[in-house]
Amino acid sequence: MLLKQQDLLIGSPGQPAPSRNNSLGAGDRRKSVRFAVSATADMLELSTRTRLSGRASDLGADGCYVDTVTPFPVGTSLMLTLTSENHHVQAKANVVYAHTGMGMSLAFAEMTANQKENLSVWLRELGGELPKSRPLSRRICRTFRSHPFPSQLPARRARVCSTRCKNLCLCLGTSEC
């Protein structure tokens, strides 16, 4: 299979992801600018509970593109979790485009206010409006260590909080706790 140059839509992290016509004009159905990212994408199909993982390669306010060899069919509703070193966003999404062997475009359908804020911060960082965040695990651990409440709570409660912090840090791939 020969790929044409216009088929290779590769962007640099933090830069707007190129589109087929390099604009948000009439030929592009995207509603917002997307930025090139590299984030883990975990998906759960809502009706059959089928799980699938991939790599998000671009991200915008209205959706993302996930690289995966076996995309879900167009119209599939799923829960999407995007995780990078610095960010975590979860949303209900719908498959709007699927290309077997390549990936799929997802449109965000539902997102809590907190998740919308997380996405907004992520996009503002990618666009250069905000400085890059520290990795999630470091923010969680440092918050716990510097938080005044453990000494004010019964020992049992403080241990539970400490264990949760350690579990989160281990889950996010660090052992700094």
JSON list of C-alpha atoms in Angstrom, two decimals:
[
{"chain": "A", "resi": 1, "resn": "MET", "atom": "CA", "xyz": [0.00, 0.00, 0.00]},
{"chain": "A", "resi": 2, "resn": "LEU", "atom": "CA", "xyz": [1.48, 3.34, -1.04]},
{"chain": "A", "resi": 3, "resn": "LEU", "atom": "CA", "xyz": [0.87, 6.32, 1.17]},
{"chain": "A", "resi": 4, "resn": "LYS", "atom": "CA", "xyz": [0.60, 9.76, -0.32]},
{"chain": "A", "resi": 5, "resn": "GLN", "atom": "CA", "xyz": [2.06, 12.76, 1.50]},
{"chain": "A", "resi": 6, "resn": "GLN", "atom": "CA", "xyz": [-1.42, 14.05, 2.37]},
{"chain": "A", "resi": 7, "resn": "ASP", "atom": "CA", "xyz": [-2.15, 10.70, 4.08]},
{"chain": "A", "resi": 8, "resn": "LEU", "atom": "CA", "xyz": [0.69, 11.24, 6.55]},
{"chain": "A", "resi": 9, "resn": "LEU", "atom": "CA", "xyz": [-0.78, 13.66, 9.07]},
{"chain": "A", "resi": 10, "resn": "ILE", "atom": "CA", "xyz": [2.06, 13.95, 11.54]},
{"chain": "A", "resi": 11, "resn": "GLY", "atom": "CA", "xyz": [2.45, 16.90, 13.88]},
{"chain": "A", "resi": 12, "resn": "SER", "atom": "CA", "xyz": [4.84, 17.86, 16.62]},
{"chain": "A", "resi": 13, "resn": "PRO", "atom": "CA", "xyz": [3.64, 17.63, 20.23]},
{"chain": "A", "resi": 14, "resn": "GLY", "atom": "CA", "xyz": [2.22, 20.98, 21.28]},
{"chain": "A", "resi": 15, "resn": "GLN", "atom": "CA", "xyz": [1.58, 22.08, 17.70]},
{"chain": "A", "resi": 16, "resn": "PRO", "atom": "CA", "xyz": [-1.75, 22.08, 15.91]},
{"chain": "A", "resi": 17, "resn": "ALA", "atom": "CA", "xyz": [-2.24, 18.73, 14.21]},
{"chain": "A", "resi": 18, "resn": "PRO", "atom": "CA", "xyz": [-2.39, 19.15, 10.45]},
{"chain": "A", "resi": 19, "resn": "SER", "atom": "CA", "xyz": [-5.66, 18.47, 8.68]},
{"chain": "A", "resi": 20, "resn": "ARG", "atom": "CA", "xyz": [-6.19, 17.32, 5.11]},
{"chain": "A", "resi": 21, "resn": "ASN", "atom": "CA", "xyz": [-6.44, 20.93, 3.94]},
{"chain": "A", "resi": 22, "resn": "ASN", "atom": "CA", "xyz": [-4.43, 22.52, 6.81]},
{"chain": "A", "resi": 23, "resn": "SER", "atom": "CA", "xyz": [-7.34, 24.72, 7.90]},
{"chain": "A", "resi": 24, "resn": "LEU", "atom": "CA", "xyz": [-10.67, 24.58, 9.61]},
{"chain": "A", "resi": 25, "resn": "GLY", "atom": "CA", "xyz": [-12.37, 25.45, 6.34]},
{"chain": "A", "resi": 26, "resn": "ALA", "atom": "CA", "xyz": [-15.37, 23.97, 4.57]},
{"chain": "A", "resi": 27, "resn": "GLY", "atom": "CA", "xyz": [-13.64, 20.65, 3.83]},
{"chain": "A", "resi": 28, "resn": "ASP", "atom": "CA", "xyz": [-12.74, 19.96, 7.47]},
{"chain": "A", "resi": 29, "resn": "ARG", "atom": "CA", "xyz": [-15.57, 18.84, 9.75]},
{"chain": "A", "resi": 30, "resn": "ARG", "atom": "CA", "xyz": [-13.66, 19.58, 12.95]},
{"chain": "A", "resi": 31, "resn": "LYS", "atom": "CA", "xyz": [-15.19, 22.25, 15.15]},
{"chain": "A", "resi": 32, "resn": "SER", "atom": "CA", "xyz": [-11.97, 23.16, 16.96]},
{"chain": "A", "resi": 33, "resn": "VAL", "atom": "CA", "xyz": [-8.21, 23.16, 16.53]},
{"chain": "A", "resi": 34, "resn": "ARG", "atom": "CA", "xyz": [-6.51, 19.91, 17.49]},
{"chain": "A", "resi": 35, "resn": "PHE", "atom": "CA", "xyz": [-3.02, 19.61, 18.89]},
{"chain": "A", "resi": 36, "resn": "ALA", "atom": "CA", "xyz": [-0.55, 16.79, 18.37]},
{"chain": "A", "resi": 37, "resn": "VAL", "atom": "CA", "xyz": [-0.24, 14.74, 21.58]},
{"chain": "A", "resi": 38, "resn": "SER", "atom": "CA", "xyz": [0.94, 11.37, 22.75]},
{"chain": "A", "resi": 39, "resn": "ALA", "atom": "CA", "xyz": [-1.40, 9.98, 25.37]},
{"chain": "A", "resi": 40, "resn": "THR", "atom": "CA", "xyz": [-2.65, 6.55, 26.35]},
{"chain": "A", "resi": 41, "resn": "ALA", "atom": "CA", "xyz": [-6.28, 6.03, 25.30]},
{"chain": "A", "resi": 42, "resn": "ASP", "atom": "CA", "xyz": [-8.28, 3.39, 27.15]},
{"chain": "A", "resi": 43, "resn": "MET", "atom": "CA", "xyz": [-11.77, 2.75, 25.78]},
{"chain": "A", "resi": 44, "resn": "LEU", "atom": "CA", "xyz": [-14.74, 0.76, 27.03]},
{"chain": "A", "resi": 45, "resn": "GLU", "atom": "CA", "xyz": [-17.54, 0.10, 24.54]},
{"chain": "A", "resi": 46, "resn": "LEU", "atom": "CA", "xyz": [-20.74, 0.77, 26.48]},
{"chain": "A", "resi": 47, "resn": "SER", "atom": "CA", "xyz": [-23.10, -1.91, 25.18]},
{"chain": "A", "resi": 48, "resn": "THR", "atom": "CA", "xyz": [-20.80, -4.96, 25.02]},
{"chain": "A", "resi": 49, "resn": "ARG", "atom": "CA", "xyz": [-18.24, -3.79, 27.64]},
{"chain": "A", "resi": 50, "resn": "THR", "atom": "CA", "xyz": [-15.43, -4.52, 25.15]},
{"chain": "A", "resi": 51, "resn": "ARG", "atom": "CA", "xyz": [-12.13, -2.89, 26.13]},
{"chain": "A", "resi": 52, "resn": "LEU", "atom": "CA", "xyz": [-9.60, -1.46, 23.70]},
{"chain": "A", "resi": 53, "resn": "SER", "atom": "CA", "xyz": [-6.40, 0.53, 24.15]},
{"chain": "A", "resi": 54, "resn": "GLY", "atom": "CA", "xyz": [-4.62, 2.83, 21.75]},
{"chain": "A", "resi": 55, "resn": "ARG", "atom": "CA", "xyz": [-2.61, 6.01, 21.52]},
{"chain": "A", "resi": 56, "resn": "ALA", "atom": "CA", "xyz": [-4.23, 9.43, 21.13]},
{"chain": "A", "resi": 57, "resn": "SER", "atom": "CA", "xyz": [-2.26, 11.31, 18.49]},
{"chain": "A", "resi": 58, "resn": "ASP", "atom": "CA", "xyz": [-4.24, 14.54, 18.38]},
{"chain": "A", "resi": 59, "resn": "LEU", "atom": "CA", "xyz": [-6.58, 16.28, 20.79]},
{"chain": "A", "resi": 60, "resn": "GLY", "atom": "CA", "xyz": [-9.05, 19.17, 20.65]},
{"chain": "A", "resi": 61, "resn": "ALA", "atom": "CA", "xyz": [-11.95, 20.56, 22.65]},
{"chain": "A", "resi": 62, "resn": "ASP", "atom": "CA", "xyz": [-14.47, 18.45, 20.72]},
{"chain": "A", "resi": 63, "resn": "GLY", "atom": "CA", "xyz": [-12.62, 15.17, 20.25]},
{"chain": "A", "resi": 64, "resn": "CYS", "atom": "CA", "xyz": [-9.45, 13.29, 19.45]},
{"chain": "A", "resi": 65, "resn": "TYR", "atom": "CA", "xyz": [-7.90, 10.76, 17.09]},
{"chain": "A", "resi": 66, "resn": "VAL", "atom": "CA", "xyz": [-6.85, 7.39, 18.50]},
{"chain": "A", "resi": 67, "resn": "ASP", "atom": "CA", "xyz": [-4.30, 5.22, 16.72]},
{"chain": "A", "resi": 68, "resn": "THR", "atom": "CA", "xyz": [-5.34, 1.57, 16.94]},
{"chain": "A", "resi": 69, "resn": "VAL", "atom": "CA", "xyz": [-5.22, -1.38, 14.55]},
{"chain": "A", "resi": 70, "resn": "THR", "atom": "CA", "xyz": [-8.79, -2.47, 15.34]},
{"chain": "A", "resi": 71, "resn": "PRO", "atom": "CA", "xyz": [-11.03, 0.59, 15.70]},
{"chain": "A", "resi": 72, "resn": "PHE", "atom": "CA", "xyz": [-14.64, 0.39, 16.83]},
{"chain": "A", "resi": 73, "resn": "PRO", "atom": "CA", "xyz": [-17.27, 0.89, 14.09]},
{"chain": "A", "resi": 74, "resn": "VAL", "atom": "CA", "xyz": [-18.64, 4.36, 13.32]},
{"chain": "A", "resi": 75, "resn": "GLY", "atom": "CA", "xyz": [-21.49, 5.22, 15.70]},
{"chain": "A", "resi": 76, "resn": "THR", "atom": "CA", "xyz": [-20.11, 3.23, 18.64]},
{"chain": "A", "resi": 77, "resn": "SER", "atom": "CA", "xyz": [-20.53, 4.89, 22.06]},
{"chain": "A", "resi": 78, "resn": "LEU", "atom": "CA", "xyz": [-17.73, 4.40, 24.54]},
{"chain": "A", "resi": 79, "resn": "MET", "atom": "CA", "xyz": [-16.10, 5.66, 27.71]},
{"chain": "A", "resi": 80, "resn": "LEU", "atom": "CA", "xyz": [-12.72, 7.15, 26.90]},
{"chain": "A", "resi": 81, "resn": "THR", "atom": "CA", "xyz": [-9.88, 7.76, 29.33]},
{"chain": "A", "resi": 82, "resn": "LEU", "atom": "CA", "xyz": [-6.90, 9.76, 28.07]},
{"chain": "A", "resi": 83, "resn": "THR", "atom": "CA", "xyz": [-3.76, 9.74, 30.21]},
{"chain": "A", "resi": 84, "resn": "SER", "atom": "CA", "xyz": [-0.44, 11.45, 29.68]},
{"chain": "A", "resi": 85, "resn": "GLU", "atom": "CA", "xyz": [2.40, 12.13, 32.08]},
{"chain": "A", "resi": 86, "resn": "ASN", "atom": "CA", "xyz": [0.74, 15.41, 33.11]},
{"chain": "A", "resi": 87, "resn": "HIS", "atom": "CA", "xyz": [-2.98, 14.98, 32.44]},
{"chain": "A", "resi": 88, "resn": "HIS", "atom": "CA", "xyz": [-5.97, 12.68, 32.84]},
{"chain": "A", "resi": 89, "resn": "VAL", "atom": "CA", "xyz": [-9.32, 13.21, 31.10]},
{"chain": "A", "resi": 90, "resn": "GLN", "atom": "CA", "xyz": [-12.37, 10.94, 30.98]},
{"chain": "A", "resi": 91, "resn": "ALA", "atom": "CA", "xyz": [-15.39, 11.39, 28.72]},
{"chain": "A", "resi": 92, "resn": "LYS", "atom": "CA", "xyz": [-18.18, 9.58, 26.96]},
{"chain": "A", "resi": 93, "resn": "ALA", "atom": "CA", "xyz": [-17.37, 9.67, 23.23]},
{"chain": "A", "resi": 94, "resn": "ASN", "atom": "CA", "xyz": [-18.74, 8.50, 19.90]},
{"chain": "A", "resi": 95, "resn": "VAL", "atom": "CA", "xyz": [-16.78, 7.07, 16.97]},
{"chain": "A", "resi": 96, "resn": "VAL", "atom": "CA", "xyz": [-17.28, 9.42, 14.01]},
{"chain": "A", "resi": 97, "resn": "TYR", "atom": "CA", "xyz": [-14.66, 7.97, 11.65]},
{"chain": "A", "resi": 98, "resn": "ALA", "atom": "CA", "xyz": [-12.93, 4.58, 11.57]},
{"chain": "A", "resi": 99, "resn": "HIS", "atom": "CA", "xyz": [-10.09, 3.45, 9.35]},
{"chain": "A", "resi": 100, "resn": "THR", "atom": "CA", "xyz": [-9.22, -0.25, 9.81]},
{"chain": "A", "resi": 101, "resn": "GLY", "atom": "CA", "xyz": [-5.57, -0.77, 10.57]},
{"chain": "A", "resi": 102, "resn": "MET", "atom": "CA", "xyz": [-5.03, 2.92, 11.37]},
{"chain": "A", "resi": 103, "resn": "GLY", "atom": "CA", "xyz": [-7.39, 4.33, 14.00]},
{"chain": "A", "resi": 104, "resn": "MET", "atom": "CA", "xyz": [-10.55, 6.30, 14.66]},
{"chain": "A", "resi": 105, "resn": "SER", "atom": "CA", "xyz": [-11.81, 9.82, 15.26]},
{"chain": "A", "resi": 106, "resn": "LEU", "atom": "CA", "xyz": [-13.80, 10.28, 18.45]},
{"chain": "A", "resi": 107, "resn": "ALA", "atom": "CA", "xyz": [-16.19, 13.13, 19.26]},
{"chain": "A", "resi": 108, "resn": "PHE", "atom": "CA", "xyz": [-16.70, 13.91, 22.93]},
{"chain": "A", "resi": 109, "resn": "ALA", "atom": "CA", "xyz": [-20.37, 13.43, 23.84]},
{"chain": "A", "resi": 110, "resn": "GLU", "atom": "CA", "xyz": [-20.51, 13.91, 27.63]},
{"chain": "A", "resi": 111, "resn": "MET", "atom": "CA", "xyz": [-17.98, 15.19, 30.14]},
{"chain": "A", "resi": 112, "resn": "THR", "atom": "CA", "xyz": [-18.29, 16.36, 33.75]},
{"chain": "A", "resi": 113, "resn": "ALA", "atom": "CA", "xyz": [-17.43, 19.96, 34.58]},
{"chain": "A", "resi": 114, "resn": "ASN", "atom": "CA", "xyz": [-14.25, 18.79, 36.31]},
{"chain": "A", "resi": 115, "resn": "GLN", "atom": "CA", "xyz": [-13.17, 16.79, 33.24]},
{"chain": "A", "resi": 116, "resn": "LYS", "atom": "CA", "xyz": [-13.95, 19.76, 30.97]},
{"chain": "A", "resi": 117, "resn": "GLU", "atom": "CA", "xyz": [-11.66, 21.89, 33.13]},
{"chain": "A", "resi": 118, "resn": "ASN", "atom": "CA", "xyz": [-8.91, 19.22, 32.96]},
{"chain": "A", "resi": 119, "resn": "LEU", "atom": "CA", "xyz": [-9.23, 19.16, 29.16]},
{"chain": "A", "resi": 120, "resn": "SER", "atom": "CA", "xyz": [-9.22, 22.96, 28.97]},
{"chain": "A", "resi": 121, "resn": "VAL", "atom": "CA", "xyz": [-6.00, 23.19, 31.00]},
{"chain": "A", "resi": 122, "resn": "TRP", "atom": "CA", "xyz": [-4.39, 20.49, 28.85]},
{"chain": "A", "resi": 123, "resn": "LEU", "atom": "CA", "xyz": [-5.32, 22.29, 25.62]},
{"chain": "A", "resi": 124, "resn": "ARG", "atom": "CA", "xyz": [-4.18, 25.67, 26.96]},
{"chain": "A", "resi": 125, "resn": "GLU", "atom": "CA", "xyz": [-0.82, 24.11, 27.83]},
{"chain": "A", "resi": 126, "resn": "LEU", "atom": "CA", "xyz": [-0.55, 22.59, 24.35]},
{"chain": "A", "resi": 127, "resn": "GLY", "atom": "CA", "xyz": [-1.40, 25.96, 22.83]},
{"chain": "A", "resi": 128, "resn": "GLY", "atom": "CA", "xyz": [1.27, 27.71, 24.90]},
{"chain": "A", "resi": 129, "resn": "GLU", "atom": "CA", "xyz": [-1.15, 29.76, 27.01]},
{"chain": "A", "resi": 130, "resn": "LEU", "atom": "CA", "xyz": [-0.09, 28.00, 30.23]},
{"chain": "A", "resi": 131, "resn": "PRO", "atom": "CA", "xyz": [3.24, 26.54, 31.36]},
{"chain": "A", "resi": 132, "resn": "LYS", "atom": "CA", "xyz": [3.53, 22.75, 31.27]},
{"chain": "A", "resi": 133, "resn": "SER", "atom": "CA", "xyz": [2.19, 21.03, 34.42]},
{"chain": "A", "resi": 134, "resn": "ARG", "atom": "CA", "xyz": [4.31, 18.84, 36.64]},
{"chain": "A", "resi": 135, "resn": "PRO", "atom": "CA", "xyz": [3.70, 15.10, 36.23]},
{"chain": "A", "resi": 136, "resn": "LEU", "atom": "CA", "xyz": [0.50, 13.92, 37.95]},
{"chain": "A", "resi": 137, "resn": "SER", "atom": "CA", "xyz": [2.22, 11.57, 40.38]},
{"chain": "A", "resi": 138, "resn": "ARG", "atom": "CA", "xyz": [4.48, 14.30, 41.75]},
{"chain": "A", "resi": 139, "resn": "ARG", "atom": "CA", "xyz": [1.54, 16.69, 42.22]},
{"chain": "A", "resi": 140, "resn": "ILE", "atom": "CA", "xyz": [-0.44, 14.03, 44.10]},
{"chain": "A", "resi": 141, "resn": "CYS", "atom": "CA", "xyz": [2.45, 12.99, 46.35]},
{"chain": "A", "resi": 142, "resn": "ARG", "atom": "CA", "xyz": [3.62, 16.50, 47.17]},
{"chain": "A", "resi": 143, "resn": "THR", "atom": "CA", "xyz": [0.06, 17.57, 47.92]},
{"chain": "A", "resi": 144, "resn": "PHE", "atom": "CA", "xyz": [-0.29, 14.71, 50.39]},
{"chain": "A", "resi": 145, "resn": "ARG", "atom": "CA", "xyz": [3.05, 15.34, 52.09]},
{"chain": "A", "resi": 146, "resn": "SER", "atom": "CA", "xyz": [2.40, 19.06, 52.51]},
{"chain": "A", "resi": 147, "resn": "HIS", "atom": "CA", "xyz": [-1.29, 18.76, 53.42]},
{"chain": "A", "resi": 148, "resn": "PRO", "atom": "CA", "xyz": [-1.99, 19.86, 57.01]},
{"chain": "A", "resi": 149, "resn": "PHE", "atom": "CA", "xyz": [-4.83, 17.44, 57.73]},
{"chain": "A", "resi": 150, "resn": "PRO", "atom": "CA", "xyz": [-3.05, 14.09, 58.36]},
{"chain": "A", "resi": 151, "resn": "SER", "atom": "CA", "xyz": [-1.82, 15.24, 61.78]},
{"chain": "A", "resi": 152, "resn": "GLN", "atom": "CA", "xyz": [-5.33, 16.43, 62.68]},
{"chain": "A", "resi": 153, "resn": "LEU", "atom": "CA", "xyz": [-7.07, 13.17, 61.84]},
{"chain": "A", "resi": 154, "resn": "PRO", "atom": "CA", "xyz": [-7.14, 9.85, 63.66]},
{"chain": "A", "resi": 155, "resn": "ALA", "atom": "CA", "xyz": [-4.14, 7.70, 62.71]},
{"chain": "A", "resi": 156, "resn": "ARG", "atom": "CA", "xyz": [-6.32, 5.18, 60.85]},
{"chain": "A", "resi": 157, "resn": "ARG", "atom": "CA", "xyz": [-7.67, 7.82, 58.46]},
{"chain": "A", "resi": 158, "resn": "ALA", "atom": "CA", "xyz": [-4.21, 9.27, 57.81]},
{"chain": "A", "resi": 159, "resn": "ARG", "atom": "CA", "xyz": [-2.87, 5.80, 56.92]},
{"chain": "A", "resi": 160, "resn": "VAL", "atom": "CA", "xyz": [-5.71, 5.26, 54.46]},
{"chain": "A", "resi": 161, "resn": "CYS", "atom": "CA", "xyz": [-4.91, 8.58, 52.78]},
{"chain": "A", "resi": 162, "resn": "SER", "atom": "CA", "xyz": [-1.22, 7.69, 52.65]},
{"chain": "A", "resi": 163, "resn": "THR", "atom": "CA", "xyz": [-2.01, 4.29, 51.15]},
{"chain": "A", "resi": 164, "resn": "ARG", "atom": "CA", "xyz": [-4.23, 5.89, 48.52]},
{"chain": "A", "resi": 165, "resn": "CYS", "atom": "CA", "xyz": [-1.43, 8.28, 47.62]},
{"chain": "A", "resi": 166, "resn": "LYS", "atom": "CA", "xyz": [1.02, 5.41, 47.28]},
{"chain": "A", "resi": 167, "resn": "ASN", "atom": "CA", "xyz": [-1.44, 3.41, 45.20]},
{"chain": "A", "resi": 168, "resn": "LEU", "atom": "CA", "xyz": [-2.02, 6.37, 42.89]},
{"chain": "A", "resi": 169, "resn": "CYS", "atom": "CA", "xyz": [1.71, 6.93, 42.50]},
{"chain": "A", "resi": 170, "resn": "LEU", "atom": "CA", "xyz": [2.32, 3.26, 41.74]},
{"chain": "A", "resi": 171, "resn": "CYS", "atom": "CA", "xyz": [-0.61, 3.24, 39.33]},
{"chain": "A", "resi": 172, "resn": "LEU", "atom": "CA", "xyz": [0.88, 6.25, 37.52]},
{"chain": "A", "resi": 173, "resn": "GLY", "atom": "CA", "xyz": [4.25, 4.55, 37.24]},
{"chain": "A", "resi": 174, "resn": "THR", "atom": "CA", "xyz": [6.42, 6.16, 39.88]},
{"chain": "A", "resi": 175, "resn": "SER", "atom": "CA", "xyz": [7.71, 5.16, 43.29]},
{"chain": "A", "resi": 176, "resn": "GLU", "atom": "CA", "xyz": [8.33, 8.63, 44.71]},
{"chain": "A", "resi": 177, "resn": "CYS", "atom": "CA", "xyz": [5.88, 8.24, 47.63]}
]
